[in-house]
PDB file of C-alpha atoms in Angstrom:
ATOM      1  CA  MET I  29     102.195 123.635  77.552  1.00 92.00           C
ATOM      2  CA  HIS I  30     103.616 120.947  79.295  1.00 96.00           C
ATOM      3  CA  ILE I  31     100.916 118.392  80.816  1.00 97.00           C
ATOM      4  CA  GLN I  32     102.054 115.865  83.348  1.00 98.00           C
ATOM      5  CA  ILE I  33      99.740 112.931  84.769  1.00 98.00           C
ATOM      6  CA  ALA I  34     101.566 111.560  88.159  1.00 98.00           C
ATOM      7  CA  ALA I  35      99.934 108.423  89.324  1.00 97.00           C
ATOM      8  CA  VAL I  36     100.555 105.971  91.888  1.00 96.00           C
ATOM      9  CA  GLY I  37     101.206 102.097  90.698  1.00 93.00           C
ATOM     10  CA  LYS I  38     102.508 100.721  87.444  1.00 92.00           C
ATOM     11  CA  LEU I  39     100.041 100.516  84.337  1.00 91.00           C
ATOM     12  CA  LYS I  40      99.557  96.854  84.037  1.00 89.00           C
ATOM     13  CA  GLU I  41      96.768  96.228  81.721  1.00 93.00           C
ATOM     14  CA  LYS I  42      98.003  95.832  78.222  1.00 95.00           C
ATOM     15  CA  TYR I  43      94.347  97.455  76.621  1.00 96.00           C
ATOM     16  CA  LEU I  44      94.876 100.383  78.900  1.00 96.00           C
ATOM     17  CA  ALA I  45      98.710 101.099  77.674  1.00 95.00           C
ATOM     18  CA  LEU I  46      97.517 101.102  74.229  1.00 97.00           C
ATOM     19  CA  GLY I  47      94.852 103.173  74.600  1.00 96.00           C
ATOM     20  CA  ILE I  48      97.054 105.846  76.805  1.00 97.00           C
ATOM     21  CA  ALA I  49      99.805 105.430  73.909  1.00 96.00           C
ATOM     22  CA  GLU I  50      97.127 106.510  71.295  1.00 96.00           C
ATOM     23  CA  TYR I  51      96.136 109.559  72.759  1.00 96.00           C
ATOM     24  CA  ALA I  52      99.554 110.486  73.777  1.00 96.00           C
ATOM     25  CA  LYS I  53     100.905 110.159  70.216  1.00 96.00           C
ATOM     26  CA  ARG I  54      97.380 112.193  69.143  1.00 95.00           C
ATOM     27  CA  LEU I  55      98.648 115.262  71.741  1.00 96.00           C
ATOM     28  CA  GLY I  56     101.670 115.320  70.352  1.00 95.00           C
ATOM     29  CA  PRO I  57     101.696 117.981  68.238  1.00 95.00           C
ATOM     30  CA  TYR I  58      99.987 120.170  70.396  1.00 94.00           C
ATOM     31  CA  VAL I  59     101.302 119.523  74.018  1.00 95.00           C
ATOM     32  CA  LYS I  60     104.213 117.850  75.853  1.00 96.00           C
ATOM     33  CA  LEU I  61     102.440 114.887  77.805  1.00 97.00           C
ATOM     34  CA  THR I  62     104.941 113.391  80.776  1.00 96.00           C
ATOM     35  CA  LEU I  63     103.299 110.137  82.374  1.00 96.00           C
ATOM     36  CA  THR I  64     104.743 109.886  85.920  1.00 96.00           C
ATOM     37  CA  GLU I  65     104.083 106.334  87.816  1.00 96.00           C
ATOM     38  CA  VAL I  66     105.352 106.018  91.476  1.00 97.00           C
ATOM     39  CA  PRO I  67     105.392 102.600  93.078  1.00 95.00           C
ATOM     40  CA  ASP I  68     102.177 102.111  94.994  1.00 93.00           C
ATOM     41  CA  GLU I  69     102.905 100.799  98.606  1.00 90.00           C
ATOM     42  CA  LYS I  70     102.435  97.295  99.241  1.00 86.00           C
ATOM     43  CA  ALA I  71      99.884  96.549 101.655  1.00 80.00           C
ATOM     44  CA  PRO I  72      97.323  93.717 102.567  1.00 77.00           C
ATOM     45  CA  GLU I  73      93.965  93.395 100.982  1.00 80.00           C
ATOM     46  CA  THR I  74      92.437  94.763 104.534  1.00 87.00           C
ATOM     47  CA  MET I  75      93.889  97.306 106.497  1.00 88.00           C
ATOM     48  CA  SER I  76      92.863  99.318 109.467  1.00 90.00           C
ATOM     49  CA  ALA I  77      92.053 102.996 108.696  1.00 91.00           C
ATOM     50  CA  ALA I  78      95.208 104.135 110.445  1.00 92.00           C
ATOM     51  CA  GLU I  79      97.298 101.483 108.024  1.00 91.00           C
ATOM     52  CA  GLU I  80      95.255 103.162 105.125  1.00 91.00           C
ATOM     53  CA  ALA I  81      96.706 106.503 106.163  1.00 93.00           C
ATOM     54  CA  ILE I  82     100.096 105.646 106.333  1.00 94.00           C
ATOM     55  CA  VAL I  83     100.039 104.174 102.649  1.00 93.00           C
ATOM     56  CA  ARG I  84      98.243 107.301 101.556  1.00 94.00           C
ATOM     57  CA  GLU I  85     101.149 109.034 103.258  1.00 96.00           C
ATOM     58  CA  ARG I  86     103.960 107.196 101.785  1.00 96.00           C
ATOM     59  CA  GLU I  87     102.198 107.410  98.221  1.00 96.00           C
ATOM     60  CA  GLY I  88     101.583 111.043  98.759  1.00 96.00           C
ATOM     61  CA  GLU I  89     105.531 111.389  99.315  1.00 97.00           C
ATOM     62  CA  ARG I  90     106.501 109.597  96.320  1.00 97.00           C
ATOM     63  CA  LEU I  91     103.913 111.501  94.044  1.00 98.00           C
ATOM     64  CA  LEU I  92     104.933 115.488  95.466  1.00 98.00           C
ATOM     65  CA  ALA I  93     108.735 114.481  95.041  1.00 97.00           C
ATOM     66  CA  GLN I  94     107.714 113.900  91.324  1.00 97.00           C
ATOM     67  CA  LEU I  95     105.982 117.603  90.869  1.00 97.00           C
ATOM     68  CA  LYS I  96     107.654 120.792  89.916  1.00 95.00           C
ATOM     69  CA  PRO I  97     107.367 123.862  92.292  1.00 95.00           C
ATOM     70  CA  GLU I  98     105.769 125.740  89.191  1.00 94.00           C
ATOM     71  CA  ALA I  99     103.393 123.264  88.462  1.00 96.00           C
ATOM     72  CA  HIS I 100      99.681 123.788  88.556  1.00 97.00           C
ATOM     73  CA  VAL I 101      98.335 120.764  90.250  1.00 98.00           C
ATOM     74  CA  VAL I 102      95.044 119.455  89.762  1.00 98.00           C
ATOM     75  CA  ALA I 103      94.196 116.277  92.157  1.00 98.00           C
ATOM     76  CA  LEU I 104      91.261 113.831  90.857  1.00 96.00           C
ATOM     77  CA  ALA I 105      89.495 113.510  93.735  1.00 94.00           C
ATOM     78  CA  LEU I 106      86.070 112.060  94.808  1.00 90.00           C
ATOM     79  CA  GLU I 107      85.070 115.441  96.520  1.00 91.00           C
ATOM     80  CA  GLY I 108      86.517 117.596  93.568  1.00 95.00           C
ATOM     81  CA  GLU I 109      84.598 119.534  91.409  1.00 96.00           C
ATOM     82  CA  LEU I 110      82.633 118.233  88.438  1.00 96.00           C
ATOM     83  CA  TRP I 111      83.690 119.506  84.991  1.00 96.00           C
ATOM     84  CA  SER I 112      82.454 119.172  81.837  1.00 95.00           C
ATOM     85  CA  SER I 113      84.766 118.297  78.842  1.00 94.00           C
ATOM     86  CA  GLU I 114      84.096 122.224  77.760  1.00 95.00           C
ATOM     87  CA  ASP I 115      84.977 123.398  81.384  1.00 97.00           C
ATOM     88  CA  LEU I 116      88.463 121.358  81.235  1.00 97.00           C
ATOM     89  CA  ALA I 117      89.284 123.265  77.871  1.00 96.00           C
ATOM     90  CA  GLY I 118      88.411 126.511  79.334  1.00 96.00           C
ATOM     91  CA  GLN I 119      90.771 125.756  82.364  1.00 96.00           C
ATOM     92  CA  LEU I 120      93.790 124.872  80.267  1.00 96.00           C
ATOM     93  CA  ASP I 121      93.533 127.548  77.944  1.00 95.00           C
ATOM     94  CA  LYS I 122      93.018 130.102  81.058  1.00 94.00           C
ATOM     95  CA  LEU I 123      96.295 128.769  82.744  1.00 94.00           C
ATOM     96  CA  ALA I 124      98.190 128.630  79.285  1.00 90.00           C
ATOM     97  CA  THR I 125      97.044 132.178  78.840  1.00 87.00           C
ATOM     98  CA  TYR I 126      98.180 133.106  82.206  1.00 86.00           C
ATOM     99  CA  GLY I 127     101.557 131.746  82.197  1.00 81.00           C
ATOM    100  CA  ARG I 128     100.747 128.796  84.095  1.00 84.00           C
ATOM    101  CA  SER I 129     102.198 126.034  81.206  1.00 88.00           C
ATOM    102  CA  HIS I 130     103.099 123.200  83.609  1.00 95.00           C
ATOM    103  CA  VAL I 131      99.973 121.500  84.570  1.00 97.00           C
ATOM    104  CA  ALA I 132     100.181 118.026  86.755  1.00 98.00           C
ATOM    105  CA  PHE I 133      97.105 116.016  87.072  1.00 98.00           C
ATOM    106  CA  VAL I 134      97.648 113.817  90.164  1.00 98.00           C
ATOM    107  CA  ILE I 135      95.996 110.115  90.404  1.00 96.00           C
ATOM    108  CA  GLY I 136      96.554 108.458  93.814  1.00 94.00           C
ATOM    109  CA  GLY I 137      96.483 104.924  94.536  1.00 91.00           C
ATOM    110  CA  SER I 138      93.641 102.629  95.857  1.00 87.00           C
ATOM    111  CA  THR I 139      93.555 104.388  99.146  1.00 89.00           C
ATOM    112  CA  GLY I 140      93.173 107.709  97.633  1.00 91.00           C
ATOM    113  CA  LEU I 141      95.714 110.899  97.816  1.00 96.00           C
ATOM    114  CA  ALA I 142      97.104 111.728 100.856  1.00 96.00           C
ATOM    115  CA  PRO I 143      96.013 115.160 102.537  1.00 97.00           C
ATOM    116  CA  ALA I 144      99.693 116.860 101.917  1.00 97.00           C
ATOM    117  CA  VAL I 145      98.764 116.309  97.824  1.00 98.00           C
ATOM    118  CA  LEU I 146      95.421 117.720  98.249  1.00 98.00           C
ATOM    119  CA  LYS I 147      96.784 120.627 100.194  1.00 97.00           C
ATOM    120  CA  ARG I 148      99.573 120.908  97.116  1.00 98.00           C
ATOM    121  CA  ALA I 149      96.796 120.817  94.804  1.00 98.00           C
ATOM    122  CA  GLN I 150      95.346 124.046  93.164  1.00 97.00           C
ATOM    123  CA  GLN I 151      92.420 122.820  92.208  1.00 97.00           C
ATOM    124  CA  LYS I 152      90.363 119.351  92.610  1.00 98.00           C
ATOM    125  CA  LEU I 153      88.734 117.560  89.847  1.00 97.00           C
ATOM    126  CA  SER I 154      86.103 114.829  90.275  1.00 95.00           C
ATOM    127  CA  PHE I 155      85.043 112.839  87.212  1.00 93.00           C
ATOM    128  CA  GLY I 156      81.812 111.947  89.447  1.00 91.00           C
ATOM    129  CA  ARG I 157      80.616 110.063  92.144  1.00 87.00           C
ATOM    130  CA  MET I 158      81.655 106.529  91.031  1.00 85.00           C
ATOM    131  CA  THR I 159      84.548 104.916  92.011  1.00 82.00           C
ATOM    132  CA  LEU I 160      86.958 104.169  89.065  1.00 83.00           C
ATOM    133  CA  PRO I 161      89.903 101.972  89.027  1.00 85.00           C
ATOM    134  CA  HIS I 162      93.131 104.519  89.331  1.00 84.00           C
ATOM    135  CA  GLN I 163      94.493 102.863  86.080  1.00 88.00           C
ATOM    136  CA  LEU I 164      91.389 103.217  84.151  1.00 93.00           C
ATOM    137  CA  MET I 165      90.860 106.670  84.983  1.00 94.00           C
ATOM    138  CA  ARG I 166      94.475 107.339  83.332  1.00 95.00           C
ATOM    139  CA  LEU I 167      93.024 106.479  79.937  1.00 96.00           C
ATOM    140  CA  VAL I 168      90.028 108.374  80.775  1.00 96.00           C
ATOM    141  CA  LEU I 169      91.909 111.717  81.799  1.00 97.00           C
ATOM    142  CA  VAL I 170      94.007 111.732  78.574  1.00 97.00           C
ATOM    143  CA  GLU I 171      91.412 111.024  76.322  1.00 97.00           C
ATOM    144  CA  GLN I 172      89.502 114.066  78.014  1.00 97.00           C
ATOM    145  CA  ILE I 173      92.666 116.187  77.711  1.00 97.00           C
ATOM    146  CA  TYR I 174      93.026 115.429  74.249  1.00 97.00           C
ATOM    147  CA  ARG I 175      89.279 116.162  73.763  1.00 96.00           C
ATOM    148  CA  ALA I 176      90.185 119.610  75.559  1.00 96.00           C
ATOM    149  CA  VAL I 177      92.828 120.481  73.450  1.00 96.00           C
ATOM    150  CA  LYS I 178      90.950 120.129  70.268  1.00 95.00           C
ATOM    151  CA  ILE I 179      87.835 122.032  71.881  1.00 95.00           C
ATOM    152  CA  ASN I 180      90.351 124.865  72.142  1.00 94.00           C
ATOM    153  CA  ARG I 181      91.540 124.256  68.893  1.00 93.00           C
ATOM    154  CA  GLY I 182      88.134 124.570  67.312  1.00 92.00           C
ATOM    155  CA  GLU I 183      88.881 120.958  65.845  1.00 90.00           C
ATOM    156  CA  PRO I 184      86.447 118.414  65.108  1.00 86.00           C
ATOM    157  CA  TYR I 185      86.749 115.749  67.574  1.00 78.00           C
ATOM    158  CA  HIS I 186      84.547 116.655  70.668  1.00 57.00           C
ATOM    159  CA  LYS I 187      81.255 116.321  68.766  1.00 55.00           C
TER     160      LYS I 187
END
């Protein structure tokens, strides 16, 4: 299975990069993991709703350009479904079983995801109602993907 994590912005914090690298290494024997970063739109700290929409659209265009047509897209969004780790494992197993071997998880920038990205997604996933920094979300997501793989293989990590 090929799993892509497409995210807005460059990962700056070393501790997050090290954590992601560790889980990417652990995933190596099981899946092909691709981490794709697209530039965030330069914008002032305070923006109007219209300016935020423009930022989302521009970042969304960059994200969409990185997604392969055959990818099953899962957008991380506050309004998405809440899945347990076992639910994520089941979703990945089901996708692999039915020939959807390319799964792309999409993480937006600080203003969220563009409507076009949400429309492209086959599924929307929420990690809860709390707002998390999008850079931290990458680490949480890659850890959960690793946990899901271990669950599907019946190996002891997830307990």
